[in-house]
Short mmCIF file of C-alpha atoms and ligand atoms in Angstrom, two decimals:
data_model
loop_
_atom_site.label_atom_id
_atom_site.label_comp_id
_atom_site.label_asym_id
_atom_site.label_seq_id
_atom_site.Cartn_x
_atom_site.Cartn_y
_atom_site.Cartn_z
CA MET A 1 23.80 0.22 -1.07
CA ILE A 2 21.62 3.37 -0.97
CA ASP A 3 22.96 6.79 -0.11
CA ARG A 4 21.43 7.12 3.38
CA SER A 5 21.70 10.94 3.59
CA TYR A 6 20.01 11.26 0.17
CA LEU A 7 17.03 9.11 1.33
CA LYS A 8 16.90 11.15 4.62
CA ALA A 9 16.75 14.39 2.72
CA LEU A 10 14.16 13.01 0.24
CA ALA A 11 11.93 11.92 3.03
CA ALA A 12 12.54 15.30 4.87
CA SER A 13 11.43 17.19 1.82
CA LEU A 14 8.15 15.30 2.16
CA GLY A 15 8.00 16.27 5.80
CA VAL A 16 8.89 12.64 6.93
CA SER A 17 11.77 12.19 9.37
CA LEU A 18 13.74 9.02 9.33
CA ASP A 19 15.96 7.99 12.20
CA ASP A 20 19.14 5.90 11.84
CA ARG A 21 17.43 2.70 12.54
CA ALA A 22 14.92 3.42 9.69
CA LEU A 23 17.71 4.34 7.38
CA GLU A 24 19.57 1.10 8.20
CA ARG A 25 16.45 -0.79 7.40
CA PHE A 26 15.90 0.90 4.09
CA ASP A 27 19.42 0.21 3.18
CA ARG A 28 19.06 -3.53 3.98
CA TYR A 29 15.59 -3.64 2.28
CA ALA A 30 17.16 -2.19 -0.92
CA ARG A 31 19.77 -4.91 -0.92
CA LEU A 32 17.33 -7.72 -0.20
CA LEU A 33 14.94 -6.50 -2.88
CA CYS A 34 17.83 -6.63 -5.38
CA ASP A 35 19.04 -10.05 -4.27
CA TRP A 36 15.54 -11.51 -4.45
CA ASN A 37 14.92 -9.79 -7.83
CA GLU A 38 17.57 -12.05 -9.34
CA LYS A 39 15.49 -15.01 -8.53
CA ILE A 40 11.91 -13.75 -8.66
CA ASN A 41 10.62 -10.85 -10.85
CA LEU A 42 9.71 -8.24 -8.21
CA THR A 43 10.54 -4.83 -9.74
CA ALA A 44 12.04 -3.24 -12.90
CA ILE A 45 13.61 -0.65 -10.60
CA THR A 46 17.07 -1.71 -9.47
CA ASP A 47 19.12 1.50 -9.41
CA PRO A 48 19.60 2.52 -5.84
CA GLN A 49 18.72 6.08 -6.38
CA GLU A 50 15.60 5.12 -8.24
CA ILE A 51 14.71 2.73 -5.42
CA CYS A 52 14.77 5.62 -3.07
CA VAL A 53 12.57 7.79 -5.20
CA LYS A 54 10.09 5.45 -6.81
CA HIS A 55 9.68 2.85 -4.09
CA PHE A 56 10.76 4.38 -0.75
CA ALA A 57 9.92 8.08 -1.09
CA ASP A 58 6.80 7.30 -3.17
CA SER A 59 5.50 5.00 -0.42
CA LEU A 60 6.36 7.51 2.38
CA SER A 61 4.45 10.30 0.44
CA VAL A 62 1.36 8.71 2.16
CA LEU A 63 2.66 10.07 5.50
CA ALA A 64 3.35 13.48 4.05
CA LYS A 65 -0.31 14.00 2.97
CA VAL A 66 -2.46 12.02 5.50
CA GLU A 67 -2.28 11.97 9.12
CA ILE A 68 -2.25 8.25 10.25
CA PRO A 69 -2.92 7.94 13.90
CA GLN A 70 -0.46 6.30 16.36
CA ASP A 71 -0.85 2.42 16.49
CA ALA A 72 -3.45 2.44 13.49
CA LYS A 73 -4.18 -0.83 11.89
CA LEU A 74 -3.25 -0.67 8.17
CA ILE A 75 -3.65 -3.17 5.40
CA ASP A 76 -1.68 -2.86 2.16
CA VAL A 77 -3.65 -4.59 -0.64
CA GLY A 78 -1.54 -6.06 -3.46
CA THR A 79 1.55 -5.13 -1.67
CA GLY A 80 3.92 -6.94 -4.07
CA ALA A 81 7.39 -6.29 -2.74
CA GLY A 82 6.10 -4.34 0.11
CA PHE A 83 4.96 -0.99 -1.36
CA PRO A 84 3.79 0.99 0.36
CA GLY A 85 3.06 -1.23 3.38
CA LEU A 86 6.60 -2.43 4.40
CA ALA A 87 8.06 0.99 3.72
CA LEU A 88 5.38 2.61 6.02
CA LYS A 89 6.19 0.14 8.74
CA ILE A 90 9.98 1.05 8.58
CA ALA A 91 9.08 4.71 8.94
CA ARG A 92 6.36 4.15 11.51
CA PRO A 93 7.05 1.02 13.63
CA ASP A 94 4.01 1.82 15.75
CA LEU A 95 1.67 0.94 12.80
CA ARG A 96 0.08 -2.63 12.88
CA VAL A 97 0.49 -3.58 9.25
CA THR A 98 -0.93 -6.43 7.31
CA LEU A 99 0.57 -7.02 3.91
CA LEU A 100 -1.88 -8.89 1.52
CA ASP A 101 -1.06 -10.33 -1.84
CA SER A 102 -2.50 -13.16 -3.90
CA THR A 103 0.94 -14.36 -5.12
CA LYS A 104 2.60 -16.81 -2.79
CA LYS A 105 6.11 -16.10 -3.89
CA LYS A 106 5.78 -12.41 -3.07
CA LEU A 107 4.69 -13.29 0.35
CA MET A 108 7.70 -15.73 0.77
CA VAL A 109 9.95 -12.89 -0.15
CA LEU A 110 8.23 -10.45 2.34
CA ASP A 111 8.53 -13.07 5.11
CA ASP A 112 12.29 -13.25 4.55
CA ILE A 113 12.74 -9.51 4.28
CA SER A 114 10.48 -8.70 7.33
CA GLN A 115 12.35 -11.26 9.44
CA LYS A 116 15.74 -9.97 8.47
CA LEU A 117 14.60 -6.27 9.22
CA GLU A 118 13.08 -7.48 12.43
CA LEU A 119 9.76 -6.00 11.63
CA ASP A 120 6.60 -7.47 13.07
CA VAL A 121 3.97 -7.49 10.21
CA GLU A 122 1.11 -9.88 9.45
CA LEU A 123 1.40 -11.55 6.01
CA LEU A 124 -1.76 -12.50 4.30
CA HIS A 125 -1.77 -14.75 1.22
CA LYS A 126 -5.22 -14.24 -0.09
CA ARG A 127 -7.19 -12.58 -2.87
CA ALA A 128 -8.45 -9.08 -1.63
CA GLU A 129 -12.03 -10.05 -2.70
CA GLU A 130 -11.89 -13.30 -0.52
CA ALA A 131 -10.27 -11.68 2.61
CA GLY A 132 -12.71 -8.79 2.40
CA GLN A 133 -15.58 -11.26 2.92
CA SER A 134 -13.78 -12.93 5.86
CA ARG A 135 -14.74 -11.76 9.41
CA PRO A 136 -11.22 -11.42 10.83
CA TYR A 137 -10.44 -8.78 8.11
CA ARG A 138 -13.71 -7.19 7.10
CA GLU A 139 -14.18 -3.61 8.46
CA GLN A 140 -11.19 -4.24 10.83
CA TYR A 141 -8.63 -1.63 9.58
CA ASP A 142 -8.18 2.13 10.20
CA ILE A 143 -6.37 2.44 6.92
CA ALA A 144 -6.13 0.49 3.62
CA THR A 145 -3.57 1.41 1.00
CA ALA A 146 -2.91 0.32 -2.55
CA ARG A 147 -0.42 1.23 -5.26
CA ALA A 148 -0.48 -0.13 -8.82
CA VAL A 149 -3.12 -2.81 -8.31
CA ALA A 150 -6.31 -2.05 -10.45
CA ASN A 151 -8.42 0.76 -11.58
CA LEU A 152 -10.11 2.77 -8.93
CA ALA A 153 -13.60 1.27 -9.32
CA VAL A 154 -12.15 -2.27 -8.92
CA LEU A 155 -9.67 -1.16 -6.26
CA SER A 156 -12.36 0.32 -4.16
CA GLU A 157 -14.32 -2.82 -4.17
CA TYR A 158 -11.13 -4.70 -3.07
CA CYS A 159 -10.18 -2.18 -0.40
CA LEU A 160 -13.13 -0.40 1.14
CA PRO A 161 -14.66 -3.56 2.72
CA PHE A 162 -11.51 -3.84 4.90
CA VAL A 163 -11.96 -0.31 6.32
CA LYS A 164 -13.82 0.45 9.59
CA VAL A 165 -16.50 3.13 9.35
CA GLY A 166 -14.60 6.35 10.01
CA GLY A 167 -11.35 4.86 8.52
CA ARG A 168 -9.73 5.79 5.23
CA PHE A 169 -8.76 4.07 1.96
CA LEU A 170 -5.71 5.64 0.35
CA ALA A 171 -5.32 4.87 -3.37
CA MET A 172 -1.85 5.81 -4.76
CA LYS A 173 -1.98 6.91 -8.47
CA SER A 174 0.29 8.58 -10.77
CA ALA A 175 -0.98 11.86 -12.36
CA LYS A 176 -4.20 12.36 -14.29
CA THR A 177 -6.77 10.60 -12.06
CA GLN A 178 -9.78 12.88 -12.85
CA GLU A 179 -11.24 10.53 -15.39
CA GLU A 180 -10.67 7.40 -13.27
CA LEU A 181 -12.17 9.29 -10.31
CA ALA A 182 -15.27 10.29 -12.28
CA GLY A 183 -15.79 6.76 -13.40
CA ALA A 184 -15.55 5.33 -9.95
CA LYS A 185 -17.56 7.92 -7.83
CA LYS A 186 -20.70 5.83 -7.97
CA ALA A 187 -18.97 2.72 -7.02
CA ILE A 188 -17.24 4.32 -4.14
CA GLY A 189 -20.65 5.50 -2.88
CA GLN A 190 -22.27 2.00 -3.28
CA LEU A 191 -19.33 0.53 -1.24
CA GLY A 192 -20.01 2.99 1.74
CA GLY A 193 -17.22 5.47 0.79
CA ARG A 194 -16.79 9.12 -0.10
CA VAL A 195 -13.91 10.94 -1.76
CA GLU A 196 -12.56 13.08 1.05
CA LYS A 197 -9.50 14.62 -0.63
CA VAL A 198 -7.36 14.36 -3.67
CA HIS A 199 -3.69 15.09 -2.74
CA THR A 200 -1.20 15.78 -5.35
CA LEU A 201 2.65 15.98 -4.97
CA GLN A 202 5.84 16.25 -6.87
CA LEU A 203 8.00 13.31 -6.46
CA GLU A 204 11.61 14.46 -7.14
CA THR A 205 12.57 13.36 -10.60
CA ALA A 206 9.60 10.88 -10.95
CA GLY A 207 6.93 13.53 -11.65
CA GLU A 208 3.49 14.18 -10.16
CA ARG A 209 1.76 11.65 -7.98
CA THR A 210 -1.94 11.59 -6.65
CA ILE A 211 -3.11 10.12 -3.39
CA LEU A 212 -6.92 9.73 -3.43
CA GLU A 213 -8.22 9.83 0.26
CA LEU A 214 -11.51 8.04 0.58
CA LYS A 215 -13.47 8.05 3.83
CA LYS A 216 -15.58 5.15 4.87
CA GLN A 217 -18.85 6.56 6.00
CA SER A 218 -21.25 3.67 6.28
CA PRO A 219 -20.68 -0.16 6.30
CA THR A 220 -20.10 -1.85 3.02
CA PRO A 221 -23.21 -3.82 2.04
CA ALA A 222 -22.85 -7.52 2.52
CA PRO A 223 -22.63 -8.60 -1.22
CA TYR A 224 -19.32 -6.53 -1.72
CA PRO A 225 -16.65 -7.52 -2.43
CA ARG A 226 -18.10 -9.84 -5.05
CA PRO A 227 -16.37 -12.85 -6.45
CA SER A 228 -13.36 -12.08 -8.81
CA ALA A 229 -15.24 -13.20 -12.00
CA LYS A 230 -18.15 -10.89 -11.18
CA ILE A 231 -15.91 -7.93 -10.40
CA ALA A 232 -14.01 -8.41 -13.75
CA ARG A 233 -17.29 -8.95 -15.79
CA PHE A 234 -19.55 -6.41 -14.20
CA PRO A 235 -17.27 -3.69 -12.67
CA LEU A 236 -19.31 -1.20 -10.48
CA GLY A 237 -19.75 2.36 -11.72
N1 SAM B 1 1.82 -2.45 -4.65
C1 SAM B 1 3.11 -2.97 -5.15
C2 SAM B 1 3.88 -1.79 -5.77
O1 SAM B 1 3.31 -0.76 -6.01
O2 SAM B 1 5.15 -2.02 -6.07
C3 SAM B 1 2.83 -4.05 -6.13
C4 SAM B 1 2.09 -3.70 -7.41
S1 SAM B 1 2.03 -5.08 -8.51
C5 SAM B 1 1.81 -4.31 -10.05
C6 SAM B 1 0.38 -5.57 -8.27
C7 SAM B 1 0.19 -6.56 -7.07
O3 SAM B 1 -1.11 -6.73 -6.77
C8 SAM B 1 0.84 -7.99 -7.48
O4 SAM B 1 1.71 -8.39 -6.49
C9 SAM B 1 -0.48 -8.88 -7.53
O5 SAM B 1 -0.06 -10.19 -7.07
C10 SAM B 1 -1.38 -8.07 -6.56
N2 SAM B 1 -2.78 -8.38 -6.76
C11 SAM B 1 -3.45 -8.11 -7.98
N3 SAM B 1 -4.81 -8.41 -7.77
C12 SAM B 1 -4.90 -8.83 -6.51
C13 SAM B 1 -6.06 -9.25 -5.69
N4 SAM B 1 -7.37 -9.29 -6.25
N5 SAM B 1 -5.85 -9.67 -4.38
C14 SAM B 1 -4.61 -9.53 -3.86
N6 SAM B 1 -3.55 -9.22 -4.50
C15 SAM B 1 -3.65 -8.85 -5.86
#
């Protein structure tokens, strides 16, 4: 379905090398994504070349910008159809990946796809703000990632509680994040984080992308994350 040499070159342009096994998995992933998309609304992107750029390469851009240690524990919050978490697992099978989403149907799709791709990932059907208060998940991860889930202040409350002190939260955003960042800085500090770096990159035909790299420097205070209704009514910041 996808042009494997195109995806290989695209990834290489980001400094990410994909072997044949990874390319075969990405090809199968694209097919399964399109099959499932006929039954469940997962993505508006169904053109194979666009899937390569806007889903696969965009997810892999994390690896281009941030060094993720071997065997790191990573949680992808609001993973949807697996972006960026499942794509990262394909490129880096050493990573211990948890895919979290509050929508059961999406987890069902990910269960099918990960089994067919023979990828060992943990699937977690929970709201981020519930899992973040639960001992098996709180401050257990080296890396948390999120793409297209919420604004940065809310997203930081969802994601920073999962990260160990010394670990990182990587928020994937499109261009123009300065305002969002300014509005979330106080919240990030309250949650034990600090903005380490703002990475920008040009994603082929899709335009500019930003990856905000937040470092966890102290434990998240116990009240956070707060229940959903509180986060919605009284966003931090
Ligand atoms: N990250 C994927 C991507 O970029 O393609 C999916 C993005 S989709 C727009 C947002 C996803 O976040 C949905 O699958 C939704 O169910 C999930 N989500 C939103 N709020 C959530 C929460 N509080 N806890 C867990 N998942 C959440």
